[in-house]
Structures are given as structure tokens and as C-alpha cells.
PDB file of C-alpha atoms in Angstrom:
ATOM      1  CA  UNK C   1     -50.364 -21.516  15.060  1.00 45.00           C
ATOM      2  CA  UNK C   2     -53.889 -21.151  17.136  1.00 45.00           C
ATOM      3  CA  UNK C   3     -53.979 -20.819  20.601  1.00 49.00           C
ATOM      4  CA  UNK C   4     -55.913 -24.002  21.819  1.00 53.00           C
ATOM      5  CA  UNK C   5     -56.608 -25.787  25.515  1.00 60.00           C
ATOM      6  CA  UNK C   6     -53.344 -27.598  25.575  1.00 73.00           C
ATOM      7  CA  UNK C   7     -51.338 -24.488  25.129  1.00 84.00           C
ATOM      8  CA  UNK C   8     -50.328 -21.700  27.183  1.00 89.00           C
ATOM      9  CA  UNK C   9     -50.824 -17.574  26.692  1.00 89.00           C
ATOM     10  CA  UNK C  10     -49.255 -15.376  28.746  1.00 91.00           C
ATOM     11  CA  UNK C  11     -49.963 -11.465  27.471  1.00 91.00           C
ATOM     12  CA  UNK C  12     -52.384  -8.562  26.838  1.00 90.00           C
ATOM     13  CA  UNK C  13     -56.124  -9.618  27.152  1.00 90.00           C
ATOM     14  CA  UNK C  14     -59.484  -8.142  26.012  1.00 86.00           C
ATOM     15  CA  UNK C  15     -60.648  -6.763  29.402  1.00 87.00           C
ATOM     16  CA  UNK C  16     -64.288  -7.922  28.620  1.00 86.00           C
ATOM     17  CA  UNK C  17     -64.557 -11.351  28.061  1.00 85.00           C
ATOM     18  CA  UNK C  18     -60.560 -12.206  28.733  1.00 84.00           C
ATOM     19  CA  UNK C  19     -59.530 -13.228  25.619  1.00 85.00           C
ATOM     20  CA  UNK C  20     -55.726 -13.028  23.801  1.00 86.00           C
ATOM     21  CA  UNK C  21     -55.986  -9.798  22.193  1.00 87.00           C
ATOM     22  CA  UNK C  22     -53.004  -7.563  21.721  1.00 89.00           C
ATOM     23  CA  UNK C  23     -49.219  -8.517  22.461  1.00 91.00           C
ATOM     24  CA  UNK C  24     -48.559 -12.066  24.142  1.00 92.00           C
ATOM     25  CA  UNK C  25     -46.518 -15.391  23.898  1.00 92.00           C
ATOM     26  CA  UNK C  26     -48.188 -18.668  23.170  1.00 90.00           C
ATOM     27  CA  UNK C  27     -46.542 -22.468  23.910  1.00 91.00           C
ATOM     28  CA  UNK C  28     -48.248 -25.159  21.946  1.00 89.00           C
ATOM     29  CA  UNK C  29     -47.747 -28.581  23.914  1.00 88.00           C
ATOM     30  CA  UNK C  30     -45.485 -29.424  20.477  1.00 89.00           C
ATOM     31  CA  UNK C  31     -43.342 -26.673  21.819  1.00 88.00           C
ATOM     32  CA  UNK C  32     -43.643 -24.476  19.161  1.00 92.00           C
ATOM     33  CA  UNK C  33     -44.123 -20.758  20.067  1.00 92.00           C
ATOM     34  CA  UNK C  34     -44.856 -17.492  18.959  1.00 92.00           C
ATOM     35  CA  UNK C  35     -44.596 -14.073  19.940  1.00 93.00           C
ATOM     36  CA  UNK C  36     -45.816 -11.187  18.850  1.00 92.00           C
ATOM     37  CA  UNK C  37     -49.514  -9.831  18.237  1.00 90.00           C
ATOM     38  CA  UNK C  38     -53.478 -11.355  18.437  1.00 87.00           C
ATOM     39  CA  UNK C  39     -56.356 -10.483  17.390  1.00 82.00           C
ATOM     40  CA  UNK C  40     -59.391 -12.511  18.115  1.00 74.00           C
ATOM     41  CA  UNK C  41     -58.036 -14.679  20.686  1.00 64.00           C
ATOM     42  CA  UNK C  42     -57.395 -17.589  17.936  1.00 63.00           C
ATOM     43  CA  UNK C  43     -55.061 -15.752  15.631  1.00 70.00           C
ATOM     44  CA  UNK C  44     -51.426 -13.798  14.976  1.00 79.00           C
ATOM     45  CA  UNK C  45     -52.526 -10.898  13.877  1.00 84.00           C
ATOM     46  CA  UNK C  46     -49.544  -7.884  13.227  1.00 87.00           C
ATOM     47  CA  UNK C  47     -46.179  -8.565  13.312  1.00 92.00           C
ATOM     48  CA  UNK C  48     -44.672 -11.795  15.125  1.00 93.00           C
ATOM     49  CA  UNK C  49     -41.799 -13.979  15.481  1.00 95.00           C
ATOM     50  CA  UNK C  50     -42.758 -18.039  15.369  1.00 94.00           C
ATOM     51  CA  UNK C  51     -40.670 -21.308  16.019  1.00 95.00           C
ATOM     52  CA  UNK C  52     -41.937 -24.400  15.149  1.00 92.00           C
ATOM     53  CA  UNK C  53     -41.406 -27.827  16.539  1.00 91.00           C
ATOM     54  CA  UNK C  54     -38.711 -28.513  13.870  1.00 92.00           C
ATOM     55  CA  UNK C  55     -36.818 -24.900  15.221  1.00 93.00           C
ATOM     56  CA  UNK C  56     -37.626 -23.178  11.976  1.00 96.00           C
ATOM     57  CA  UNK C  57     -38.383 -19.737  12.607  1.00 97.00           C
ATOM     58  CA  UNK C  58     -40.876 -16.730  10.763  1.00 97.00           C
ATOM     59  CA  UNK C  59     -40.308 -13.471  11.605  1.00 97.00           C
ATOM     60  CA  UNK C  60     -42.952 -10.869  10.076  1.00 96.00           C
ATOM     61  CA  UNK C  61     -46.661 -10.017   9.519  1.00 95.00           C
ATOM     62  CA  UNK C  62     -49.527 -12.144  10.034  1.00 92.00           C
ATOM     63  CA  UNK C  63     -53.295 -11.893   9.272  1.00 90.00           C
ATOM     64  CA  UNK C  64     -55.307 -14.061  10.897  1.00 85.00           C
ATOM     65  CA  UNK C  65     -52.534 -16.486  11.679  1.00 85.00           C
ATOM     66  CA  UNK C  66     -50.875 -16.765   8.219  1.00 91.00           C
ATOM     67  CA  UNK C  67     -47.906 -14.974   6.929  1.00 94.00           C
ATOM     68  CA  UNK C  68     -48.704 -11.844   4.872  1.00 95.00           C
ATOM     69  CA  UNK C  69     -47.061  -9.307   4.347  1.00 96.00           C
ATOM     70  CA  UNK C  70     -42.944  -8.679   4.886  1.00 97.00           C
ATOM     71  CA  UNK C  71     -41.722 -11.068   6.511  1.00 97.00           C
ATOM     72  CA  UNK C  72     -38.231 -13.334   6.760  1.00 98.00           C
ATOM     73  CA  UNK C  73     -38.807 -17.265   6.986  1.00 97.00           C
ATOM     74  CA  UNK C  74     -35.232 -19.487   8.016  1.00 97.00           C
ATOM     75  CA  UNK C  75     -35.012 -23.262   8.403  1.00 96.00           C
ATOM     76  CA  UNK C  76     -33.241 -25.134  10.731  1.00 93.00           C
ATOM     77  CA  UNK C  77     -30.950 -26.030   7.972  1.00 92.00           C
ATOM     78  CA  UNK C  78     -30.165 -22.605   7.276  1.00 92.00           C
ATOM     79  CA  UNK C  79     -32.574 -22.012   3.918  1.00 96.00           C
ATOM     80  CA  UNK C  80     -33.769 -18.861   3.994  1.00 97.00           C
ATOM     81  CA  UNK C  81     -36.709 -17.131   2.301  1.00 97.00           C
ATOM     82  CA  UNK C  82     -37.543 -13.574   2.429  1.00 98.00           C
ATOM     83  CA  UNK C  83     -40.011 -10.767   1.135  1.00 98.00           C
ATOM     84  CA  UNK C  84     -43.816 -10.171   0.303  1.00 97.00           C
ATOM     85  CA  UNK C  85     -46.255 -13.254   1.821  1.00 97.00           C
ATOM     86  CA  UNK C  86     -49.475 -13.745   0.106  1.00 96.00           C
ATOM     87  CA  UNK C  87     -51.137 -16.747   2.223  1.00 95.00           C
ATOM     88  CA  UNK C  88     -47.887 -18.383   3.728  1.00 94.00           C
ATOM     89  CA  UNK C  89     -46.339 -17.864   0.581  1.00 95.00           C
ATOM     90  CA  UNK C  90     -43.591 -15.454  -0.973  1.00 96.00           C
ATOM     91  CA  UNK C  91     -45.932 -13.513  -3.693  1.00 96.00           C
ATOM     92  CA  UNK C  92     -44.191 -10.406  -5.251  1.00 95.00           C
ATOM     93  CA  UNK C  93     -40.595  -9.354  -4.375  1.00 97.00           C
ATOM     94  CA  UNK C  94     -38.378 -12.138  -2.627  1.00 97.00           C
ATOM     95  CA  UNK C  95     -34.765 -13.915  -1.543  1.00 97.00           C
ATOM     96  CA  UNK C  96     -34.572 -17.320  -1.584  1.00 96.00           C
ATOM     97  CA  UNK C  97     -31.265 -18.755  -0.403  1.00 96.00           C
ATOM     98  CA  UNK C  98     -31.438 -22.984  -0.153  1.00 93.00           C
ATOM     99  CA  UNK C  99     -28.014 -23.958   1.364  1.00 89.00           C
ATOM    100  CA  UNK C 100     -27.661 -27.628   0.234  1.00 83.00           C
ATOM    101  CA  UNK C 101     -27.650 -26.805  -3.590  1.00 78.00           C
ATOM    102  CA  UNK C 102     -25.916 -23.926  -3.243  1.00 83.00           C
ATOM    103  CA  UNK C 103     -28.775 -21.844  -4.745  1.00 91.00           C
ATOM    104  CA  UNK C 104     -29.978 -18.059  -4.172  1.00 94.00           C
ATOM    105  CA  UNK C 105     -32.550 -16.666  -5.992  1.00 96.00           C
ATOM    106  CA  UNK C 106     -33.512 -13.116  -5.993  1.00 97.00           C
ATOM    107  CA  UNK C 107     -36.467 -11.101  -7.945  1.00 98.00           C
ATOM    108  CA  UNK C 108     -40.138 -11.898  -8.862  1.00 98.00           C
ATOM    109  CA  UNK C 109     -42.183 -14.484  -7.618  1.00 97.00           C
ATOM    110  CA  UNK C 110     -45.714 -15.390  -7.353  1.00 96.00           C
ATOM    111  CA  UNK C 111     -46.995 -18.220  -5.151  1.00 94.00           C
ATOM    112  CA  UNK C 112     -43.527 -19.200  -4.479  1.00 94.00           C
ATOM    113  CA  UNK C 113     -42.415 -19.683  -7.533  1.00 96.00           C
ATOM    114  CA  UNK C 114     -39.883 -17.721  -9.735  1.00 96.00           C
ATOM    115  CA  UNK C 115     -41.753 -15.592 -12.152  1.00 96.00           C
ATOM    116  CA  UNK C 116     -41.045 -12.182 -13.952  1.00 97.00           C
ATOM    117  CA  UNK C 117     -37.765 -10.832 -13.667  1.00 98.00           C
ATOM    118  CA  UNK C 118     -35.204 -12.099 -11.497  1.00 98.00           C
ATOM    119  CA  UNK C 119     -31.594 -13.270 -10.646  1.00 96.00           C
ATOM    120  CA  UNK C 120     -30.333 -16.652  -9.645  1.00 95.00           C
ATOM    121  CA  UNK C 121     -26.976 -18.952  -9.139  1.00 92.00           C
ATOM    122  CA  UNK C 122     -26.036 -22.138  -7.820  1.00 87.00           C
ATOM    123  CA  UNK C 123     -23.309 -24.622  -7.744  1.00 79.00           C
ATOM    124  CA  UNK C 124     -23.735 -24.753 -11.769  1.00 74.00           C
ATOM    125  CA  UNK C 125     -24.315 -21.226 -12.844  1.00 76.00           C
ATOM    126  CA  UNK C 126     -22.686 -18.447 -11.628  1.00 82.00           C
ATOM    127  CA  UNK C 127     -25.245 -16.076 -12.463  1.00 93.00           C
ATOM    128  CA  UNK C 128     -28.245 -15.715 -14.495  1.00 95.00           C
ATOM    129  CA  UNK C 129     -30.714 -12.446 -15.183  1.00 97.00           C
ATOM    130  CA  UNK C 130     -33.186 -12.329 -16.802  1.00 98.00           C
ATOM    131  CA  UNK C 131     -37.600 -13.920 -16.827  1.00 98.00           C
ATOM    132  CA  UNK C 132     -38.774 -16.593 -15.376  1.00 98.00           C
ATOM    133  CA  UNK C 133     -41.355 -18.380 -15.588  1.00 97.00           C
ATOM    134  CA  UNK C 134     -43.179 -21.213 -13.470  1.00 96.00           C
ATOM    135  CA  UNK C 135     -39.683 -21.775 -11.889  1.00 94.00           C
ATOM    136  CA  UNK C 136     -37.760 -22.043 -15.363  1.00 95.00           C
ATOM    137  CA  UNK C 137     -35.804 -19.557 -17.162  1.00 96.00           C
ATOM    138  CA  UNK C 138     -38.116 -18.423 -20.010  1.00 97.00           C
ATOM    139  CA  UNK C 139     -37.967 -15.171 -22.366  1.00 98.00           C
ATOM    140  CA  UNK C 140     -34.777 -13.561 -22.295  1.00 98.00           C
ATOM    141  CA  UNK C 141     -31.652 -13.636 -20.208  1.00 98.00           C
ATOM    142  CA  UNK C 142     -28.246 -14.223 -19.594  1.00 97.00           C
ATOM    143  CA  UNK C 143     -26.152 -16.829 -17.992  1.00 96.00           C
ATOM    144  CA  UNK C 144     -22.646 -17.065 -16.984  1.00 94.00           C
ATOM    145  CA  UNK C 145     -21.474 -20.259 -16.359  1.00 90.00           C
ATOM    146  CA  UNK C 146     -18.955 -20.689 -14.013  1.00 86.00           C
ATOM    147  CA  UNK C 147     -16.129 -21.423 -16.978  1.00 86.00           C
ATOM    148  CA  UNK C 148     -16.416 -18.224 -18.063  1.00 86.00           C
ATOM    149  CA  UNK C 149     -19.055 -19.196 -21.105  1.00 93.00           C
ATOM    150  CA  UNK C 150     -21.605 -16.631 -21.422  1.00 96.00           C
ATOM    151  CA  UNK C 151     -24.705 -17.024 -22.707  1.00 97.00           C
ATOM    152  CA  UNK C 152     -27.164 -13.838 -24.118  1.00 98.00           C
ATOM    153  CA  UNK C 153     -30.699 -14.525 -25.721  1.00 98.00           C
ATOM    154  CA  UNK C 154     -33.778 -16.542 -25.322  1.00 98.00           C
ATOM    155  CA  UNK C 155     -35.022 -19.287 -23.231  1.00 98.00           C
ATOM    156  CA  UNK C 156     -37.962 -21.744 -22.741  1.00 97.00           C
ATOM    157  CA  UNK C 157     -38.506 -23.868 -20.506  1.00 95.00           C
ATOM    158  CA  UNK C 158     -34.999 -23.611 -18.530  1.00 95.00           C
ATOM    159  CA  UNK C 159     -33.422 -24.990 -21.905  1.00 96.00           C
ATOM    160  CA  UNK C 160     -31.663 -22.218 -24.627  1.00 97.00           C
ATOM    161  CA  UNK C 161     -34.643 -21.793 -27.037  1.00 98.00           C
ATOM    162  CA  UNK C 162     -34.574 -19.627 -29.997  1.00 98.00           C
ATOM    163  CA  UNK C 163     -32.064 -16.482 -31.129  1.00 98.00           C
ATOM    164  CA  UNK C 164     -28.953 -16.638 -28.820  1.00 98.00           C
ATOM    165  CA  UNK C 165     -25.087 -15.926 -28.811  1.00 98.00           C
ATOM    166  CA  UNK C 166     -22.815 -18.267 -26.805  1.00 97.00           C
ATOM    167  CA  UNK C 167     -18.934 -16.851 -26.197  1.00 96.00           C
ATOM    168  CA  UNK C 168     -16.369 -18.472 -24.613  1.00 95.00           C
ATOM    169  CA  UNK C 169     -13.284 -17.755 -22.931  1.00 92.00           C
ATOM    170  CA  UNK C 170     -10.870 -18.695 -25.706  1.00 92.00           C
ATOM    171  CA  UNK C 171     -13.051 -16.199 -28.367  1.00 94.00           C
ATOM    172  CA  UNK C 172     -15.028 -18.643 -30.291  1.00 94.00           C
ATOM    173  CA  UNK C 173     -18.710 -17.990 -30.312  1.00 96.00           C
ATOM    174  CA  UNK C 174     -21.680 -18.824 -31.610  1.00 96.00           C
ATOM    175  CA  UNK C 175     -24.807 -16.750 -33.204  1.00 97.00           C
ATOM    176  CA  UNK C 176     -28.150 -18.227 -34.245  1.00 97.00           C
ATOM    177  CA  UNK C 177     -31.120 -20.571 -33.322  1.00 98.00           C
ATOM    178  CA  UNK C 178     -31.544 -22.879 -30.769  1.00 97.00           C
ATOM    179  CA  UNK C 179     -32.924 -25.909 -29.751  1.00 96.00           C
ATOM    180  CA  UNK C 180     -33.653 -27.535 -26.384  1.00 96.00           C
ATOM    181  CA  UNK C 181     -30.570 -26.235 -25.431  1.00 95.00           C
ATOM    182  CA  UNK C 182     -28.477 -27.097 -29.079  1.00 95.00           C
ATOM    183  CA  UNK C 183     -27.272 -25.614 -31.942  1.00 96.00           C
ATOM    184  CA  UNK C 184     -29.559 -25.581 -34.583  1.00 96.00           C
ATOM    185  CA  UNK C 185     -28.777 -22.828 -37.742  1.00 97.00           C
ATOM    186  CA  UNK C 186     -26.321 -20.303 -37.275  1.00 96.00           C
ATOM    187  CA  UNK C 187     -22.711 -18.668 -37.422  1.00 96.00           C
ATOM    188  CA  UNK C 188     -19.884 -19.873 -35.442  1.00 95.00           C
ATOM    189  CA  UNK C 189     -15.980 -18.344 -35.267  1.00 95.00           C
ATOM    190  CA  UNK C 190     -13.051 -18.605 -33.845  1.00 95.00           C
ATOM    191  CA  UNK C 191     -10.330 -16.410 -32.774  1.00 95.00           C
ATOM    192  CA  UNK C 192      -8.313 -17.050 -35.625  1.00 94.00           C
ATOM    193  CA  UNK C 193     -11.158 -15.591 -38.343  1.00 95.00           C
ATOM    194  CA  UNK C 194     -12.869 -18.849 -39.451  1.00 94.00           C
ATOM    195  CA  UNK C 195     -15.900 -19.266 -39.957  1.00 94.00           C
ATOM    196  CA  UNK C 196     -18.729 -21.651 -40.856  1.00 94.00           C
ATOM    197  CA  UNK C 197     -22.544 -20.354 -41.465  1.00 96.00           C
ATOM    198  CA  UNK C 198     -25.206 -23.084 -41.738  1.00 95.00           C
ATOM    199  CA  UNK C 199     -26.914 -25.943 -40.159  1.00 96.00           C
ATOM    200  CA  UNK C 200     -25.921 -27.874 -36.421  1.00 94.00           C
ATOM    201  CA  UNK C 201     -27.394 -31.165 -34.925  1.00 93.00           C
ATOM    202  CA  UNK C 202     -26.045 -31.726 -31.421  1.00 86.00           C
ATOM    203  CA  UNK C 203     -23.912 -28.858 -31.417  1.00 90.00           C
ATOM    204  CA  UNK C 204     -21.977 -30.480 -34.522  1.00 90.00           C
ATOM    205  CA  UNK C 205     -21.611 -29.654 -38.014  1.00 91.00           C
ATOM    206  CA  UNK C 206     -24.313 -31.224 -39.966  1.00 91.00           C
ATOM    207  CA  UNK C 207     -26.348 -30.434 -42.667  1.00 92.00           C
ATOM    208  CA  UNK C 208     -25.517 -27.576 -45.061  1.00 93.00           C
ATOM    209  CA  UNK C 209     -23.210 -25.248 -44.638  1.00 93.00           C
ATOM    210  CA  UNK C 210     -20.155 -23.223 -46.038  1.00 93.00           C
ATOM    211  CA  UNK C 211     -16.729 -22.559 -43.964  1.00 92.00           C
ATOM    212  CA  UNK C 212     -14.262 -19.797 -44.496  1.00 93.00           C
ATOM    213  CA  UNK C 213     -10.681 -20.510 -43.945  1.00 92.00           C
ATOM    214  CA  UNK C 214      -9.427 -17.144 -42.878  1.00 93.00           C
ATOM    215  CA  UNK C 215      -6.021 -18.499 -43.529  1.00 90.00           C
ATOM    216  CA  UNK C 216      -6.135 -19.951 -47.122  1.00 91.00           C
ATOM    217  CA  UNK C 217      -8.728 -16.812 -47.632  1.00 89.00           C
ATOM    218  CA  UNK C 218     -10.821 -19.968 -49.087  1.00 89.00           C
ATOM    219  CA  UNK C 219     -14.874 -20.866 -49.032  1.00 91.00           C
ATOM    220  CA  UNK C 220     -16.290 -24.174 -48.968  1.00 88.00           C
ATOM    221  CA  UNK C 221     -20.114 -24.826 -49.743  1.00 89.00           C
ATOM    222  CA  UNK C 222     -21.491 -28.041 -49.370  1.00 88.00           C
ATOM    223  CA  UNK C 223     -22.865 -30.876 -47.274  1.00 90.00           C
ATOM    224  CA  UNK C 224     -21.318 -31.647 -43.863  1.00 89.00           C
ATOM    225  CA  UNK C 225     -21.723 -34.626 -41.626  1.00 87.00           C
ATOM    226  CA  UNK C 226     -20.331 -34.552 -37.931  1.00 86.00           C
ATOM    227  CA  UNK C 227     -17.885 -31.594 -38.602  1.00 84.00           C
ATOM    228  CA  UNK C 228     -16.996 -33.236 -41.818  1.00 84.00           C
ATOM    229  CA  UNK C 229     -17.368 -32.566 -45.226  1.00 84.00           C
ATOM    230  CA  UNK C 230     -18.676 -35.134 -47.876  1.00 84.00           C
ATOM    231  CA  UNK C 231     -19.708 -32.806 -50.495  1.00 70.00           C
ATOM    232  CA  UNK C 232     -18.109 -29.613 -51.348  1.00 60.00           C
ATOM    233  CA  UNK C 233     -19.911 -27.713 -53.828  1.00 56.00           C
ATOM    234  CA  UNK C 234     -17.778 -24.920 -54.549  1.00 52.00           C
ATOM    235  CA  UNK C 235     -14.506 -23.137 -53.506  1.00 51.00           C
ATOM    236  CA  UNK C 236     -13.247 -20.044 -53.962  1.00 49.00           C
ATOM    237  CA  UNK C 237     -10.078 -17.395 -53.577  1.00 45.00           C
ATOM    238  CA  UNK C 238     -11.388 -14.742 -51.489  1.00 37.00           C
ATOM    239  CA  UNK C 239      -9.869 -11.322 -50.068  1.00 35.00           C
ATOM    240  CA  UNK C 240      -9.387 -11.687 -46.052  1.00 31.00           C
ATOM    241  CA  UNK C 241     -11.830  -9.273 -45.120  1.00 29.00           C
ATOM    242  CA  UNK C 242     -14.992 -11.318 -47.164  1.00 28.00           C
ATOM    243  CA  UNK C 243     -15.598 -13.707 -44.282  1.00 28.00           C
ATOM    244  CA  UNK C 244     -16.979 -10.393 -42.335  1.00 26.00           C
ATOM    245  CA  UNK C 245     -20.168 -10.840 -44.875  1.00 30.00           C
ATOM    246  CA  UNK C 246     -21.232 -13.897 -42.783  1.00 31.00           C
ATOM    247  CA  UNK C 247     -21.163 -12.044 -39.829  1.00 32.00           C
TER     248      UNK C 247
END
């Protein structure tokens, strides 16, 4: 916001040659306002508190009329954003609460955008922790989904990429690689001590694979389609406690 012909100053002025200079309030003809410090006649310089035409307000430090610094910016809508400024943007340490999706956002960020380490939620998630990067999940974290699921390991790209485990609220889970957010090779149980270790398209059986039927305290090794078997290679008789080898 500079001060300009159309708008008013009322405030501290540089006894020489009368310009803004120290604490004042200036009314643009747009009726925005701020309040707070200048430095120069032009700019907000210090701390300040500034309204806008659209009644969102920025509360905080300024250098040479741009946020930086600490400083709290909240929209007419109610979004909020808060921490470290780098050039009108939340560089460093910030909050970011946007109230239409639900979404709050607090850690790292640089140009305002999540990166590093940081914690989110929204209407989907109830909570993830863990890096970011260029505003996606990427590295490793964890998310809880509001069903209870939990999710530990990594990420790329916002999507479950790599080594991860996936539990769920009735005790199956699932240990292994990833892909683009899928099952890909790995171990998955269930409560009742089965087991199958081997190869997942779509989050289904496919590919191959051996189950153990905790039980019959039987293996099967063979080819699997869509959670099906068409080829079973070899069975056995097994003690109980063998399944804990695939584990």
C-alpha cells in the first residue's frame, strides 16, 4: 500500500521536508487502510496492521511496504496464514488454516509452499507428519485417515511411493512396496494369522505369491490372478508358528 495524491495521511512527519515518517494512518480512495509505521514517506516500514478493499487484514512487519518478517495474514472468509514473510510470502515457519476445505497446515514452508517438515489435515485426512515437498507429501511420513487406517513409510509426489506399512482397524495390514499409491510386492495378514507374501496389482492378488492358512497350518505357492489362484505349485503341512518366517 503507498501513500499517493488520492489518499489521506494523518500521523508523525519528518520535520524537514514534511514527509510520512514514523507512526501514521493512511486511506487509499479504494478504502483500504493501514496503520502502523513509515519510513520514506512511500512505504510501511516496522510493524503495521492493513485492510484491504476486500476487508482482508495483515497484521505484522513490513519493509518497504511488503510483509517481512512475523506477521498474521486473515481473509475475509476466515483463511488464515501465519508466521515468517519473505516478500509477501510465508518463507520459513508457518500456519495455514483455509476454512472451505477444511485444511490446516502447520510446519515448513518456503515461498508459500509446504516444504521440509510439517503437519497437515483436512476433511480427508485426519492427520499427517512428516516432509513435504513443493506442496506434496514426499520422503517419509505418516497419515491417519479418518477410518482409523494408518499409514507409516514413504511418499512421492502426495501418492504412497516405496517401503510402507498400512494397518487397519480390524488388524489386517500390509508391509512392502508401493506404487502410485498401490500395492505392489509385499506381506499382508490378517487377524486370524494368514498370510500371503508376494506380488499385488491394484491392491489385489496377482502375480506370484504363496498364502498360509493359519488354520489348516497349510502353504500354497503358485500363480494368482485377482485374489485367485490358477496355479498352485506346492502345498504343505506346516507347524502353526511357520507362517511367522514370512513376517
Amino acid at each position: 500500500m503507498m501513500k499517493s495524491n488520492s489518499s489521506l495521511y494523518y500521523g508523525e512527519k519528518n520535520i524537514i521536508n514534511h514527509l510520512a515518517y514514523g507512526r501514521g494512518l493512511l486511506i487509499c480512495a479504494n478504502g483500504s487502510h493501514y496503520f502502523g509505521y513509515f519510513k520514506e514517506d512511500f512505504f510501511q516500514d516496522g510493524i503495521g496492521k492493513s485492510v484491504n478493499s476486500d476487508g482482508n487484514i495483515y497484521f505484522g512487519q513490513y519493509k518497504q511496504g511488503i510483509a517481512n518478517g512475523i506477521g498474521r495474514f486473515t481473509t475475509k472468509t476466515g483463511n488464515k496464514f501465519e508466521g515468517y514473510w519473505n516478500d509477501n510470502k510465508l518463507d520459513g515457519f508457518g500456519i495455514i488454516y483455509i476454512e472451505k476445505n477444511e485444511q490446516f497446515y502447520s510446519g515448513e514452508l518456503k515461498k508459500g509452499i509446504f516444504s521440509g517438515i510439517g503437519k497437515f489435515n483436512n476433511k480427508n485426512y485426519l492427520e499427517y507428519q512428516g516432509e513435504f515437498n513443493d506442496g506434496k507429501m514426499e520422503g517419509t511420513g505418516r497419515l491417519i485417515y479418518k477410518n482409523k487406517k494408518e499409514y507409516k513409510g514413504e511418499f512421492k509426489e502426495g501418492n504412497k511411493n516405496g517401503y510402507g506399512i498400512m494397518k487397519w482397524n480390524t488388524g489386517e495390514k500390509y508391509e512392502g512396496e508401493w506404487k502410485d499409491d498401490t500395492f505392489k510386492f509385499g506381506t499382508y495378514s490378517w487377524p486370524n494369522g494368514n498370510l500371503f507374501l508376494g506380488n499385488f496389482k491394484g491392491n489385489t492378488i496377482n502375480g506370484m505369491g504363496t498364502f498360509y492358512s493359519a488354520g489348516l497350518g497349510t502353504i500354497e505357492t503358485g500363480l494368482w490372478e485377482n485374489g485367485k489362484r490358477i496355479d498352485i505349485n506346492h502345498k504343505d503341512n506346516i507347524p502353526s508358528t511357520r507362517y511367522l518366517s514370512f513376517i
